[in-house]
XYZ file of C-alpha atoms in Angstrom:
347
model
C 3.609 29.969 -71.224
C 1.614 30.694 -68.002
C -1.936 30.579 -69.850
C -0.607 27.178 -71.247
C 0.660 25.643 -67.819
C -2.784 27.016 -66.085
C -4.740 25.018 -68.729
C -2.657 21.924 -68.109
C -3.370 22.340 -64.484
C -7.092 22.653 -65.037
C -7.149 19.514 -67.170
C -5.669 18.171 -64.038
C -3.068 15.863 -65.654
C -1.577 13.311 -64.048
C 1.839 13.801 -62.408
C 1.812 17.654 -62.418
C 4.365 18.961 -60.019
C 3.020 20.139 -56.404
C 6.218 22.103 -55.638
C 6.189 25.078 -56.957
C 9.125 24.143 -59.690
C 7.569 26.752 -62.626
C 7.859 29.649 -60.403
C 11.254 31.520 -60.251
C 13.016 32.133 -57.250
C 12.353 35.870 -57.016
C 11.860 38.260 -53.785
C 8.592 38.409 -51.762
C 6.195 40.862 -53.280
C 4.445 41.864 -50.289
C 4.512 45.518 -51.139
C 1.999 44.679 -54.003
C -1.641 44.786 -53.399
C -4.649 42.952 -55.147
C -4.060 40.203 -57.638
C -3.282 40.780 -61.377
C -6.789 40.635 -63.021
C -5.764 39.013 -66.117
C -3.661 36.407 -64.694
C -6.854 35.905 -61.728
C -9.157 35.758 -64.683
C -7.370 32.991 -66.349
C -6.750 31.010 -63.073
C -10.355 30.943 -62.577
C -10.890 29.879 -66.055
C -8.452 26.649 -65.724
C -10.094 26.214 -62.222
C -13.405 25.582 -63.896
C -12.139 22.768 -66.296
C -11.042 20.904 -63.351
C -14.026 18.409 -63.401
C -13.841 17.150 -59.309
C -13.170 21.114 -57.895
C -16.363 22.522 -56.358
C -15.666 26.209 -55.226
C -12.720 28.553 -54.747
C -11.878 31.241 -52.638
C -8.970 33.867 -52.934
C -8.115 36.610 -50.291
C -5.387 39.058 -50.227
C -4.688 40.472 -46.942
C -8.298 39.613 -45.802
C -9.824 41.180 -48.875
C -11.805 38.518 -50.896
C -10.392 39.003 -54.399
C -12.470 36.071 -56.052
C -15.040 33.496 -54.956
C -16.656 30.806 -57.477
C -18.794 27.989 -56.968
C -18.140 25.747 -60.062
C -20.290 22.695 -58.762
C -21.675 21.558 -55.492
C -22.686 23.158 -52.702
C -22.890 27.219 -51.747
C -19.986 28.976 -50.228
C -21.990 29.157 -47.045
C -22.862 25.277 -46.590
C -21.003 22.942 -44.589
C -18.900 20.200 -46.388
C -16.994 17.255 -45.491
C -13.425 18.730 -45.088
C -11.885 15.077 -44.279
C -8.488 15.124 -43.124
C -8.205 18.892 -43.019
C -10.079 18.238 -39.764
C -6.674 17.182 -38.891
C -5.898 21.034 -39.426
C -8.670 22.380 -37.419
C -8.368 19.761 -34.332
C -4.888 21.362 -34.290
C -6.268 24.988 -33.873
C -8.798 23.696 -31.457
C -6.115 22.386 -29.200
C -4.138 25.762 -29.239
C -7.330 27.430 -28.239
C -7.546 24.817 -25.348
C -3.933 25.559 -24.399
C -4.619 29.329 -24.169
C -7.474 28.793 -22.118
C -5.807 26.257 -19.635
C -7.445 23.324 -20.617
C -4.153 21.435 -21.769
C -0.906 22.433 -20.214
C 1.128 22.568 -23.666
C 2.455 20.179 -26.392
C 4.712 19.026 -23.753
C 1.988 17.646 -21.518
C 1.681 13.531 -21.434
C -1.294 12.160 -22.487
C -1.179 9.154 -19.908
C -2.957 10.843 -17.314
C -6.116 11.343 -19.902
C -5.778 8.082 -21.352
C -3.813 5.626 -19.228
C -6.778 3.730 -18.362
C -7.270 2.854 -22.189
C -3.828 1.542 -22.622
C -3.565 -2.372 -23.509
C -2.553 -4.832 -20.662
C 0.992 -4.849 -20.132
C 1.598 -1.490 -22.168
C 4.723 -0.735 -24.007
C 6.488 1.633 -21.692
C 7.130 4.186 -24.380
C 3.227 4.656 -24.252
C 3.756 6.484 -20.734
C 6.158 9.319 -22.602
C 3.780 10.178 -25.342
C 2.634 13.948 -25.402
C 0.009 16.039 -26.989
C 2.675 17.695 -29.318
C 3.398 13.841 -30.428
C -0.096 13.733 -31.393
C 0.021 16.986 -33.020
C 2.853 16.184 -35.321
C 2.223 12.605 -35.915
C 5.363 11.598 -34.349
C 3.449 9.250 -31.911
C 5.704 6.338 -33.214
C 2.615 4.080 -33.084
C 1.209 1.905 -36.300
C -0.823 3.773 -38.557
C -4.502 3.304 -38.831
C -4.646 4.976 -42.007
C -4.405 3.895 -45.780
C -5.261 0.201 -45.899
C -5.415 0.049 -41.877
C -8.080 2.217 -41.741
C -11.144 0.071 -42.166
C -10.089 -2.182 -39.412
C -9.804 0.505 -36.772
C -13.032 2.178 -37.479
C -14.816 -1.208 -37.615
C -13.321 -1.521 -34.096
C -15.587 -1.283 -30.957
C -12.931 0.803 -29.292
C -10.986 3.311 -31.587
C -9.049 4.741 -28.745
C -8.009 1.743 -27.321
C -7.117 0.142 -30.814
C -5.186 3.261 -31.840
C -3.483 2.737 -28.490
C -2.686 -0.959 -28.898
C -0.880 -0.717 -32.105
C 2.626 -1.412 -32.172
C 5.543 1.068 -32.211
C 7.339 1.258 -35.179
C 9.254 4.435 -34.249
C 10.181 6.300 -31.034
C 8.183 9.049 -29.841
C 9.197 12.088 -31.459
C 10.873 10.244 -34.425
C 9.731 9.841 -37.774
C 6.335 10.929 -38.720
C 3.614 8.061 -39.043
C 0.513 9.232 -40.746
C -2.408 7.830 -39.048
C -5.897 9.239 -38.094
C -5.865 7.089 -35.406
C -2.727 9.405 -33.686
C -5.292 12.490 -34.163
C -8.425 10.572 -32.477
C -6.273 10.259 -29.507
C -5.851 14.048 -29.642
C -9.735 14.462 -29.727
C -9.991 11.740 -26.772
C -7.406 13.880 -24.795
C -9.321 16.829 -25.347
C -12.334 15.390 -24.192
C -11.059 14.156 -20.430
C -9.109 17.266 -20.194
C -12.057 19.956 -20.797
C -15.173 17.416 -19.543
C -16.933 18.105 -22.648
C -17.286 16.832 -26.029
C -14.572 17.986 -28.744
C -17.600 19.282 -30.361
C -18.725 21.449 -27.619
C -14.955 22.525 -27.143
C -14.766 23.442 -30.557
C -17.853 25.350 -30.682
C -16.879 27.283 -27.639
C -13.260 28.046 -28.967
C -12.954 27.992 -32.568
C -16.888 28.756 -33.390
C -17.073 31.401 -30.979
C -13.857 33.085 -31.555
C -14.565 33.110 -35.519
C -18.188 33.713 -35.525
C -18.447 30.334 -37.448
C -21.043 27.510 -37.834
C -19.482 24.061 -36.353
C -22.116 21.374 -37.311
C -22.276 18.260 -35.510
C -19.598 15.254 -36.999
C -19.411 11.542 -36.448
C -18.126 10.097 -33.347
C -16.985 6.743 -32.315
C -18.490 3.988 -30.426
C -17.382 5.733 -27.076
C -18.881 9.257 -28.219
C -15.389 10.644 -28.535
C -15.768 13.138 -31.763
C -13.855 11.594 -35.128
C -10.167 13.499 -34.523
C -8.913 13.888 -37.933
C -11.651 13.404 -40.484
C -15.285 13.874 -41.337
C -15.563 17.467 -39.844
C -17.804 19.728 -41.823
C -17.291 23.252 -42.606
C -18.354 25.612 -45.012
C -15.538 27.296 -47.666
C -16.183 30.975 -45.855
C -15.336 28.964 -42.599
C -12.205 27.606 -44.021
C -11.203 30.875 -44.810
C -11.849 32.475 -41.472
C -9.861 29.682 -40.396
C -6.904 30.201 -42.568
C -7.116 33.927 -42.101
C -6.747 33.291 -38.460
C -3.642 31.436 -38.747
C -2.322 33.989 -41.488
C -2.822 36.887 -39.044
C -0.867 34.735 -36.170
C -3.522 33.644 -34.286
C -5.610 37.056 -34.180
C -9.304 37.427 -35.407
C -10.577 40.885 -35.399
C -7.801 42.372 -33.296
C -8.392 39.803 -30.564
C -6.171 36.939 -29.869
C -7.639 33.563 -30.426
C -4.608 31.211 -30.507
C -1.851 31.604 -27.812
C 1.027 34.010 -28.956
C 3.545 31.909 -30.580
C 1.355 28.895 -31.683
C 1.128 29.697 -35.547
C 4.948 29.662 -35.540
C 5.175 26.754 -33.737
C 2.529 24.817 -35.393
C 4.488 25.878 -38.637
C 7.667 24.583 -38.203
C 8.150 20.884 -39.638
C 8.881 18.098 -37.406
C 8.290 15.052 -39.528
C 8.532 14.150 -42.996
C 5.766 12.560 -45.189
C 7.533 9.730 -46.839
C 4.836 10.071 -49.576
C 5.445 13.439 -50.318
C 8.512 14.448 -49.093
C 6.632 17.391 -47.480
C 7.440 18.603 -43.690
C 4.474 18.508 -41.235
C 3.710 20.569 -38.218
C 1.068 20.548 -36.008
C -1.537 19.675 -38.130
C -0.134 21.819 -41.230
C 1.934 20.754 -44.124
C 4.384 22.773 -45.376
C 6.195 23.135 -48.928
C 7.902 25.861 -51.140
C 6.466 27.231 -54.303
C 9.431 29.315 -55.807
C 10.412 31.637 -52.932
C 7.562 31.106 -51.112
C 6.782 29.190 -48.487
C 3.205 27.762 -48.271
C 1.388 26.268 -45.249
C -1.587 24.286 -46.016
C -4.121 21.967 -44.790
C -5.046 18.824 -46.933
C -8.390 16.772 -47.146
C -8.884 13.228 -48.981
C -10.326 14.670 -52.508
C -8.712 18.171 -52.563
C -10.401 19.808 -49.503
C -7.445 22.749 -49.132
C -6.606 25.770 -47.475
C -3.534 27.473 -48.518
C -1.820 30.127 -46.898
C 1.363 31.870 -48.156
C 2.076 34.553 -45.374
C 4.791 36.688 -47.061
C 2.242 37.337 -49.748
C -0.502 37.953 -47.722
C -2.599 35.117 -49.499
C -5.475 32.996 -48.137
C -7.028 30.288 -50.877
C -9.462 28.030 -50.144
C -10.538 24.914 -52.294
C -13.006 22.252 -51.721
C -13.636 19.414 -54.111
C -15.820 16.293 -54.366
C -14.721 13.832 -51.537
C -15.965 10.687 -53.059
C -13.181 7.842 -53.316
C -11.306 7.271 -56.476
C -9.902 4.323 -57.307
C -6.166 5.568 -57.647
C -4.134 8.612 -57.736
C -5.897 11.088 -60.550
C -3.731 13.976 -60.476
C -6.483 15.981 -58.928
C -4.645 17.513 -55.783
C -1.616 18.141 -58.012
C -3.688 20.279 -60.349
C -4.731 22.037 -57.007
C -1.242 22.811 -56.172
C -0.478 24.085 -60.007
C -3.478 26.262 -59.934
C -1.929 27.990 -56.745
C 1.655 28.166 -57.855
C 1.474 29.132 -61.841
C -1.752 31.353 -61.514
C -2.520 32.721 -57.797
C 0.800 33.161 -56.686
C 2.109 35.000 -59.553
C -0.837 37.096 -59.226
C -0.522 38.117 -56.292
C 2.975 38.731 -56.830
C 2.059 41.099 -59.686
C -0.692 42.324 -57.612
C -3.596 44.736 -58.831
């Protein structure tokens, strides 16, 4: 049964469930170590048949259990991680808070961006906080999806995002918008007195000893907040492990104490998937297990399942598709039907 479902996942059939309903609710298997070798091998076999899947890394308690490049760049090569950049940016913001660059999630953004507010601004702009940007609860109209092109074609991305009409009160329902995430990059730039790229290298890059190449910036030189960052699959694994280890890397604290728990607390909910969203991370259940994941367009994924000490990275072709093709559902299915059961069974 599992092998058949894995093969279905590998073929990327449209409509595959991404909520782990194939798994029975069973107690955590934290006591196990390693991965069931037969099931892991079957999962990799199925993964190899997913046409757009480039690479996968599977780690249990920090030890790599499997890594494979099916097509595309090597595991050390930085790739476009699309909107998984939002999770990385949230981590950079957490490190900035830990270093005193920002006061915390409740800090107002008006002192940093007030000079870019529109004339006669909506009073609610003055109440926006760093936390609202992290959780996509700013309430401003979206600049993603059908509205993305007009936004990135504008002459001033920050002003454009701030000028969007409010569709909800700050702190209310989630409105997914890369413009909202870009405002966070602008806040970080103003607060730090240096570019988001420089801050990323100084915080995340140095803490994890990973390469952070340059990525696109807006017309004013603000590095794109929430899209088009480039990190290698190995760097993504290090980032996922940082969160799995509650902000510790090599025994040293890189993220403030409690930041991971705060980030993994659902605030808004996607009207498309129904998944909760924390500070840059999506949340769902796979059987009896919580899964926290970074998600970039086309299938750039970091999955962290803390009670199994499991971290999985998947990178895919970032090329646009005409319509939903089931690829991301297939990636979730590989985790749900293959990798989580393999971790529960252990070596």
